[in-house]
Coordinates of C-alpha atoms in Angstrom, one line a residue:
M1 CA -31.9 6.9 -32.0
M2 CA -28.9 6.3 -29.7
E3 CA -25.6 5.6 -31.4
P4 CA -24.4 2.0 -31.3
S5 CA -21.2 3.0 -29.6
R6 CA -23.1 4.8 -26.9
R7 CA -25.5 1.9 -26.5
G8 CA -22.5 -0.4 -26.1
G9 CA -21.0 1.8 -23.5
L10 CA -24.2 2.0 -21.5
Y11 CA -24.5 -1.8 -21.7
L12 CA -21.0 -2.3 -20.3
V13 CA -21.7 0.2 -17.5
A14 CA -24.9 -1.6 -16.7
V15 CA -23.4 -5.1 -16.7
K16 CA -20.3 -3.9 -14.8
L17 CA -22.6 -2.3 -12.1
L18 CA -24.4 -5.5 -11.8
D19 CA -21.1 -7.3 -11.5
V20 CA -19.9 -4.9 -8.8
A21 CA -23.1 -5.3 -6.9
A22 CA -22.9 -9.1 -7.0
R23 CA -19.2 -9.1 -6.0
A24 CA -19.8 -6.6 -3.3
G25 CA -22.8 -8.6 -2.1
F26 CA -20.7 -11.8 -1.9
V27 CA -17.9 -10.0 0.0
L28 CA -20.3 -8.2 2.3
V29 CA -22.4 -11.2 3.2
A30 CA -19.3 -13.3 3.9
T31 CA -17.7 -10.6 5.9
Y32 CA -20.8 -10.0 8.1
A33 CA -21.9 -13.7 8.3
L34 CA -18.6 -15.3 9.2
P35 CA -17.5 -15.4 12.8
I36 CA -15.6 -12.2 13.6
A37 CA -12.1 -13.7 13.5
Q38 CA -12.8 -15.6 10.3
A39 CA -14.2 -12.3 8.9
G40 CA -10.7 -10.9 9.5
Q41 CA -9.1 -13.8 7.7
F42 CA -11.4 -13.4 4.8
G43 CA -10.8 -9.6 4.7
L44 CA -7.1 -10.2 4.5
L45 CA -7.5 -12.8 1.8
T46 CA -9.6 -10.5 -0.3
T47 CA -7.0 -7.7 0.1
L48 CA -4.2 -10.0 -1.0
V49 CA -6.2 -11.4 -3.9
A50 CA -6.8 -7.8 -5.1
L51 CA -3.1 -6.9 -4.8
F52 CA -1.7 -10.0 -6.5
A53 CA -4.4 -10.0 -9.3
F54 CA -3.3 -6.5 -10.0
G55 CA 0.4 -7.6 -10.0
F56 CA -0.4 -10.4 -12.5
N57 CA -2.0 -7.9 -14.8
F58 CA 0.9 -5.3 -14.6
E59 CA -1.6 -2.8 -16.1
R60 CA -0.9 -4.4 -19.5
H61 CA -4.3 -3.4 -20.8
I62 CA -3.4 0.3 -20.9
D63 CA -0.5 -0.1 -23.3
I64 CA -2.6 -2.5 -25.4
Q65 CA -5.4 0.1 -25.6
R66 CA -3.0 2.9 -26.7
R67 CA -1.3 0.7 -29.3
T68 CA -4.6 -0.7 -30.8
A69 CA -6.8 2.4 -30.8
G70 CA -8.4 2.7 -34.2
Q71 CA -6.8 -0.5 -35.5
P72 CA -8.6 -3.6 -36.9
Y73 CA -9.8 -6.3 -34.6
E74 CA -7.1 -8.6 -35.7
V75 CA -4.4 -6.3 -34.3
F76 CA -6.1 -6.1 -30.9
D77 CA -6.5 -9.9 -30.8
R78 CA -2.8 -10.4 -31.5
Y79 CA -1.9 -8.2 -28.6
V80 CA -4.3 -10.1 -26.3
S81 CA -2.8 -13.4 -27.5
S82 CA 0.7 -12.1 -26.8
A83 CA -0.5 -11.0 -23.3
T84 CA -1.5 -14.5 -22.3
G85 CA 2.1 -15.6 -22.2
F86 CA 3.0 -12.5 -20.3
F87 CA 0.3 -13.3 -17.7
A88 CA 1.4 -16.9 -17.4
F89 CA 5.0 -15.7 -16.7
N90 CA 3.6 -13.4 -14.0
W91 CA 1.6 -16.2 -12.5
A92 CA 4.6 -18.5 -12.2
L93 CA 6.7 -15.7 -10.7
M94 CA 4.2 -14.3 -8.2
T95 CA 2.0 -17.2 -7.1
P96 CA 4.6 -18.6 -4.7
L97 CA 4.8 -15.1 -3.1
F98 CA 1.0 -15.0 -2.8
L99 CA 0.9 -18.4 -1.1
G100 CA 3.5 -17.3 1.4
A101 CA 1.6 -14.1 2.1
V102 CA -1.8 -15.6 2.7
I103 CA -0.4 -18.4 5.0
L104 CA 1.6 -15.9 7.0
M105 CA -0.8 -12.9 7.2
A106 CA -4.3 -14.6 7.1
D107 CA -3.1 -17.6 9.2
I108 CA -4.8 -20.2 7.1
S109 CA -3.9 -23.8 6.3
P110 CA -1.9 -24.8 3.1
Q111 CA -5.1 -26.4 1.8
M112 CA -7.0 -23.2 2.1
A113 CA -4.0 -21.3 0.6
A114 CA -4.2 -23.7 -2.5
L115 CA -7.8 -22.7 -2.9
A116 CA -6.8 -19.0 -2.7
A117 CA -4.3 -19.6 -5.5
V118 CA -7.0 -20.8 -7.8
I119 CA -9.1 -17.8 -6.7
V120 CA -6.4 -15.1 -7.4
I121 CA -5.7 -16.4 -10.9
G122 CA -9.4 -16.7 -11.7
E123 CA -10.0 -13.2 -10.4
H124 CA -7.2 -11.8 -12.5
I125 CA -8.6 -13.4 -15.7
S126 CA -12.1 -12.1 -14.8
N127 CA -10.7 -8.6 -14.4
Q128 CA -9.2 -8.8 -17.9
A129 CA -12.6 -9.6 -19.3
Y130 CA -13.8 -6.2 -18.1
Y131 CA -10.7 -4.3 -19.3
F132 CA -10.7 -5.9 -22.8
A133 CA -14.5 -5.4 -23.1
L134 CA -13.9 -1.7 -22.6
I135 CA -11.4 -1.7 -25.5
S136 CA -13.3 -4.1 -27.9
P137 CA -17.1 -4.5 -27.6
R138 CA -16.7 -8.0 -29.1
Y139 CA -15.4 -9.0 -25.6
A140 CA -18.5 -7.9 -23.8
P141 CA -20.0 -11.4 -23.5
L142 CA -16.9 -12.3 -21.4
L143 CA -17.9 -9.7 -18.8
L144 CA -21.5 -11.1 -18.8
V145 CA -20.1 -14.6 -17.9
V146 CA -18.1 -13.0 -15.0
T147 CA -21.2 -11.2 -13.8
I148 CA -23.2 -14.5 -13.8
K149 CA -20.5 -16.1 -11.8
N150 CA -20.5 -13.4 -9.2
I151 CA -24.3 -13.4 -8.9
G152 CA -24.1 -17.2 -8.3
L153 CA -21.5 -16.8 -5.6
A154 CA -23.5 -14.1 -3.9
A155 CA -26.7 -16.1 -4.1
V156 CA -25.2 -19.3 -2.6
V157 CA -23.4 -17.5 0.2
L158 CA -26.5 -15.6 1.0
Y159 CA -28.6 -18.8 1.2
Q160 CA -25.9 -20.4 3.4
A161 CA -25.9 -17.4 5.7
L162 CA -29.6 -17.0 6.1
L163 CA -31.4 -20.3 5.4
A164 CA -28.9 -23.2 5.9
D165 CA -28.9 -25.1 9.2
S166 CA -25.2 -24.8 9.7
P167 CA -23.4 -21.4 10.1
L168 CA -21.2 -20.0 7.4
R169 CA -17.6 -21.1 7.7
L170 CA -14.4 -19.8 5.9
D171 CA -13.6 -23.2 4.3
F172 CA -17.0 -23.3 2.7
V173 CA -16.6 -19.7 1.3
L174 CA -13.2 -20.4 -0.1
T175 CA -14.3 -23.7 -1.7
L176 CA -17.3 -22.1 -3.3
W177 CA -15.2 -19.1 -4.5
A178 CA -12.5 -21.4 -6.0
A179 CA -15.1 -23.6 -7.8
G180 CA -16.7 -20.5 -9.3
A181 CA -13.4 -19.1 -10.4
A182 CA -12.4 -22.4 -12.0
L183 CA -15.7 -22.8 -13.9
C184 CA -15.7 -19.1 -15.0
T185 CA -12.1 -19.3 -16.2
A186 CA -12.9 -22.4 -18.3
A187 CA -15.9 -20.7 -19.9
L188 CA -13.9 -17.5 -20.6
V189 CA -11.1 -19.5 -22.3
V190 CA -13.6 -21.3 -24.6
M191 CA -15.5 -18.1 -25.5
W192 CA -12.2 -16.2 -26.1
L193 CA -11.0 -18.9 -28.6
R194 CA -14.3 -18.5 -30.4
I195 CA -14.4 -14.7 -30.4
R196 CA -10.9 -13.8 -31.5
T197 CA -10.1 -13.2 -35.1
A198 CA -6.3 -13.1 -34.9
T199 CA -4.2 -15.2 -37.1
P200 CA -1.5 -17.4 -35.6
R201 CA 1.7 -15.7 -34.4
E202 CA 3.7 -14.5 -37.5
K203 CA 7.0 -14.2 -35.7
P204 CA 8.8 -16.7 -33.5
F205 CA 8.6 -16.2 -29.7
H206 CA 11.4 -14.2 -28.2
F207 CA 11.4 -13.9 -24.4
G208 CA 13.1 -10.5 -24.3
V209 CA 10.7 -9.0 -26.7
D210 CA 7.4 -10.8 -25.9
I211 CA 7.7 -10.9 -22.1
L212 CA 10.3 -8.5 -20.9
G213 CA 9.3 -6.0 -23.5
Q214 CA 5.8 -6.0 -22.3
H215 CA 7.0 -5.4 -18.7
K216 CA 9.0 -2.4 -19.9
A217 CA 6.1 -1.0 -21.9
S218 CA 3.8 -1.1 -18.9
A219 CA 6.2 -0.3 -16.1
V220 CA 5.2 3.3 -15.5
H221 CA 1.5 2.5 -15.6
F222 CA 2.1 -0.5 -13.2
L223 CA 3.9 1.7 -10.7
L224 CA 1.1 4.3 -10.9
G225 CA -1.5 1.7 -10.3
L226 CA 0.5 -0.1 -7.6
I227 CA 0.9 3.0 -5.5
A228 CA -2.7 3.9 -6.1
L229 CA -3.8 0.4 -5.0
L230 CA -1.5 0.4 -1.9
V231 CA -2.8 3.8 -0.9
L232 CA -6.3 2.2 -0.9
Q233 CA -5.3 -1.1 0.7
Y234 CA -2.3 -0.5 2.9
D235 CA -4.5 0.4 5.9
R236 CA -5.9 -3.1 5.8
L237 CA -2.5 -4.6 5.7
A238 CA -1.3 -2.5 8.6
V239 CA -4.4 -3.5 10.7
G240 CA -3.8 -7.1 9.8
A241 CA -0.1 -6.9 10.9
L242 CA -0.7 -4.9 14.1
M243 CA -4.0 -6.0 15.6
S244 CA -5.8 -9.2 16.6
M245 CA -7.8 -11.1 14.1
D246 CA -11.1 -10.1 15.9
Q247 CA -10.1 -6.4 15.4
V248 CA -9.2 -7.1 11.8
G249 CA -12.6 -8.5 11.3
V250 CA -14.3 -5.4 12.7
Y251 CA -12.2 -3.2 10.5
F252 CA -12.9 -5.1 7.4
R253 CA -16.7 -5.0 8.0
H254 CA -16.4 -1.2 7.8
A255 CA -13.8 -1.2 5.0
A256 CA -16.1 -3.4 2.8
L257 CA -18.7 -0.7 2.8
A258 CA -16.2 2.0 1.8
S259 CA -14.8 -0.3 -0.8
L260 CA -18.3 -0.7 -2.3
A261 CA -18.6 3.1 -2.6
Y262 CA -15.2 3.3 -4.4
Q263 CA -16.1 0.5 -6.8
A264 CA -19.4 2.1 -7.7
F265 CA -17.6 5.4 -8.2
S266 CA -15.1 3.8 -10.6
V267 CA -17.8 2.2 -12.7
I268 CA -20.4 4.9 -12.7
S269 CA -18.1 7.9 -13.0
F270 CA -14.4 7.5 -13.3
N271 CA -14.0 4.7 -15.8
R272 CA -16.9 5.9 -17.8
I273 CA -15.5 9.4 -18.3
I274 CA -11.9 8.4 -19.1
P275 CA -12.4 8.0 -22.9
T276 CA -14.2 11.4 -23.0
V277 CA -11.4 13.2 -21.1
F278 CA -8.7 11.6 -23.3
A279 CA -10.5 12.6 -26.5
A280 CA -11.1 16.2 -25.2
A281 CA -7.5 16.6 -24.2
R282 CA -6.6 16.8 -27.9
Q283 CA -8.2 20.3 -28.2
D284 CA -9.3 21.5 -24.7
S285 CA -7.2 23.4 -22.3
V286 CA -6.2 22.0 -18.9
A287 CA -8.6 24.4 -17.2
A288 CA -11.4 23.1 -19.4
L289 CA -10.5 19.5 -18.6
R290 CA -10.4 20.2 -14.8
G291 CA -13.8 21.8 -15.1
R292 CA -15.1 18.8 -16.9
V293 CA -13.9 16.3 -14.2
L294 CA -15.0 18.5 -11.3
R295 CA -18.5 18.5 -12.7
E296 CA -18.4 14.8 -12.8
Y297 CA -17.1 14.7 -9.3
L298 CA -20.4 16.2 -8.1
L299 CA -21.8 12.7 -8.4
T300 CA -19.4 11.5 -5.7
L301 CA -20.1 14.5 -3.5
I302 CA -23.8 13.6 -3.6
G303 CA -23.5 9.8 -3.5
A304 CA -21.2 9.4 -0.5
P305 CA -23.3 11.5 2.0
V306 CA -26.4 9.7 0.8
L307 CA -24.8 6.3 1.6
F308 CA -23.8 7.6 5.0
A309 CA -27.3 8.9 5.7
L310 CA -28.8 5.6 4.8
L311 CA -26.5 3.7 7.2
W312 CA -27.1 6.2 9.9
G313 CA -30.8 6.2 9.4
A314 CA -30.9 2.4 9.5
D315 CA -29.0 2.5 12.8
V316 CA -31.4 5.0 14.3
L317 CA -34.6 3.2 13.1
T318 CA -33.4 -0.1 14.6
G319 CA -32.3 1.5 17.8
G320 CA -28.7 0.5 17.2
V321 CA -29.5 -3.2 17.1
Y322 CA -27.8 -4.0 13.8
S323 CA -24.7 -1.9 14.6
E324 CA -24.3 -3.7 17.9
R325 CA -24.9 -7.1 16.4
F326 CA -22.3 -6.6 13.6
H327 CA -19.8 -4.6 15.6
L328 CA -20.4 -1.5 13.5
S329 CA -19.5 2.1 14.2
I330 CA -21.3 4.8 12.2
L331 CA -18.5 7.2 13.1
L332 CA -15.8 4.9 11.7
I333 CA -17.8 4.4 8.5
G334 CA -18.1 8.2 8.2
V335 CA -14.4 8.7 8.6
M336 CA -13.7 6.1 5.9
L337 CA -16.2 7.8 3.5
V338 CA -14.5 11.2 4.0
G339 CA -11.2 9.5 2.9
F340 CA -13.0 8.0 -0.1
M341 CA -14.3 11.5 -1.2
L342 CA -10.9 13.0 -0.9
R343 CA -9.3 10.2 -2.9
A344 CA -11.9 10.4 -5.6
A345 CA -11.2 14.2 -6.0
A346 CA -7.5 13.4 -6.3
D347 CA -8.1 10.7 -8.9
F348 CA -10.0 13.1 -11.1
H349 CA -7.1 15.6 -11.0
G350 CA -4.7 12.8 -11.8
L351 CA -6.9 11.9 -14.8
V352 CA -6.3 15.4 -16.2
L353 CA -2.5 14.9 -16.0
N354 CA -2.8 11.5 -17.5
A355 CA -4.8 12.9 -20.4
R356 CA -1.8 15.2 -21.0
H357 CA 0.6 12.3 -20.9
L358 CA 2.0 13.5 -17.5
E359 CA 1.7 10.2 -15.7
N360 CA 5.2 10.6 -14.3
A361 CA 4.0 13.7 -12.4
V362 CA 1.1 11.6 -11.1
L363 CA 3.5 9.0 -10.0
R364 CA 5.6 11.5 -8.1
Q365 CA 2.7 12.9 -6.2
Q366 CA 1.3 9.5 -5.3
A367 CA 4.7 8.3 -4.1
I368 CA 5.2 11.3 -1.8
A369 CA 1.7 10.9 -0.3
F370 CA 2.2 7.1 0.1
A371 CA 5.6 7.5 1.8
I372 CA 4.3 10.0 4.3
G373 CA 1.0 8.2 4.7
A374 CA 2.7 4.8 5.4
V375 CA 4.6 6.2 8.4
L376 CA 1.5 8.0 9.7
L377 CA -0.6 4.9 9.3
A378 CA 1.8 2.7 11.3
V379 CA 2.0 5.3 14.1
L380 CA -1.7 6.1 14.3
T381 CA -2.7 2.4 14.0
W382 CA -0.3 1.4 16.8
R383 CA -1.4 4.3 19.0
F384 CA -5.2 4.6 18.3
G385 CA -6.2 1.3 16.8
L386 CA -9.0 1.2 14.2
F387 CA -9.8 4.9 14.3
G388 CA -6.1 5.7 13.9
A389 CA -5.9 3.6 10.8
A390 CA -9.0 5.2 9.2
S391 CA -7.8 8.7 10.1
A392 CA -4.4 8.0 8.5
T393 CA -6.2 7.1 5.2
V394 CA -8.0 10.4 5.4
A395 CA -4.8 12.3 5.9
T396 CA -3.0 10.5 3.1
A397 CA -5.9 11.1 0.7
G398 CA -6.0 14.8 1.6
L399 CA -2.2 15.1 1.1
Y400 CA -2.4 13.5 -2.3
L401 CA -5.3 15.8 -3.3
I402 CA -3.3 18.9 -2.3
L403 CA -0.2 17.7 -4.2
I404 CA -2.0 16.7 -7.4
A405 CA -4.4 19.7 -7.4
T406 CA -1.4 22.0 -7.0
R407 CA 0.3 20.4 -9.9
V408 CA -2.8 20.8 -12.1
S409 CA -3.1 24.5 -11.0
R410 CA 0.5 25.2 -12.0
L411 CA -0.1 23.6 -15.4
I412 CA -3.2 25.9 -15.9
R413 CA -1.1 29.0 -15.0
S414 CA 1.7 28.0 -17.4
E415 CA -0.9 27.6 -20.2
A416 CA -2.4 31.0 -19.4
T417 CA 1.0 32.7 -19.6
A418 CA 2.3 30.8 -22.6

């Protein structure tokens, strides 16, 4: 019989895959059904929501996981309770910046920006449900609520796009998304209050310890995650800043497919193997760890070409009808998938270093790749448009892979000669 912990892990993977599929379905349908310029606005909004939801979190869950591993439930619940004040401080600090960014970059009204503010806070809370469920199985029902919300969003927007008399509009999508985020957040709060077993705070609140201390404890992980996220998203920001909204819409229709591949990779492979690699790092050599993650990487090497083959086959079977209708370029999608495969290989090498507590080395390699890639992105996007932006992401991912793989190889050689 399968062990309870393994069953729980498979359950989380299954639910998260369903959640990713529903969220991707919502984004894909909206991106392809909206008028091309509004698709560009929606794409920029989803990018900014992802960036600021990450900023709200500040990668706090990683430090919580390290501190509460093997501890009773009450200890974990106290850390989660403490993090709620930390998150509220980040909301107050960053939400005005988010509002300014969406109004300026996405060119939307203040009313739509207010809806976007509800969305970004709701998405941050939904993300925490997944992270906390990975740490404590008691929080798994929260992830199920988030998944149901995303399925509902995808179903409604699909109905509106295919069956409703009126065409899909951006204001409808944002209103729907904000309503779903608000209802989901309310349900998560009620469920969390019922699930947690922590006793009330034993010590008085101290801003420097409870808020600033949490920022300090998570600072390195935040910088690592921020650079990683910017490497994945900054091409969209550059396209949004340098090109017309119609061109932005075309780019986001392609980027949404590549993003779906990366999310599936994270759930099916990368996030699933993290606990195994961290546990193995206690006794295995770096060479053994690299071998383990490279075997896992074979799933990506198989999956990405299969996705491209399906898209290319659909285009051939329809005589290019769907690609012409939705302004799609199979070549552009192919370039983006190459960048995804290179980035996935780099992430696995970074996991080896993280398992050895060498996150500062990962940060350095990412920072170098990002600094060089940002300049390359601006130049290539300005000179060659959409293909220039996609090519810059491939070059950046390739550079990061070379840097991080070289660092792992040096570590293996040093272990061999020690």
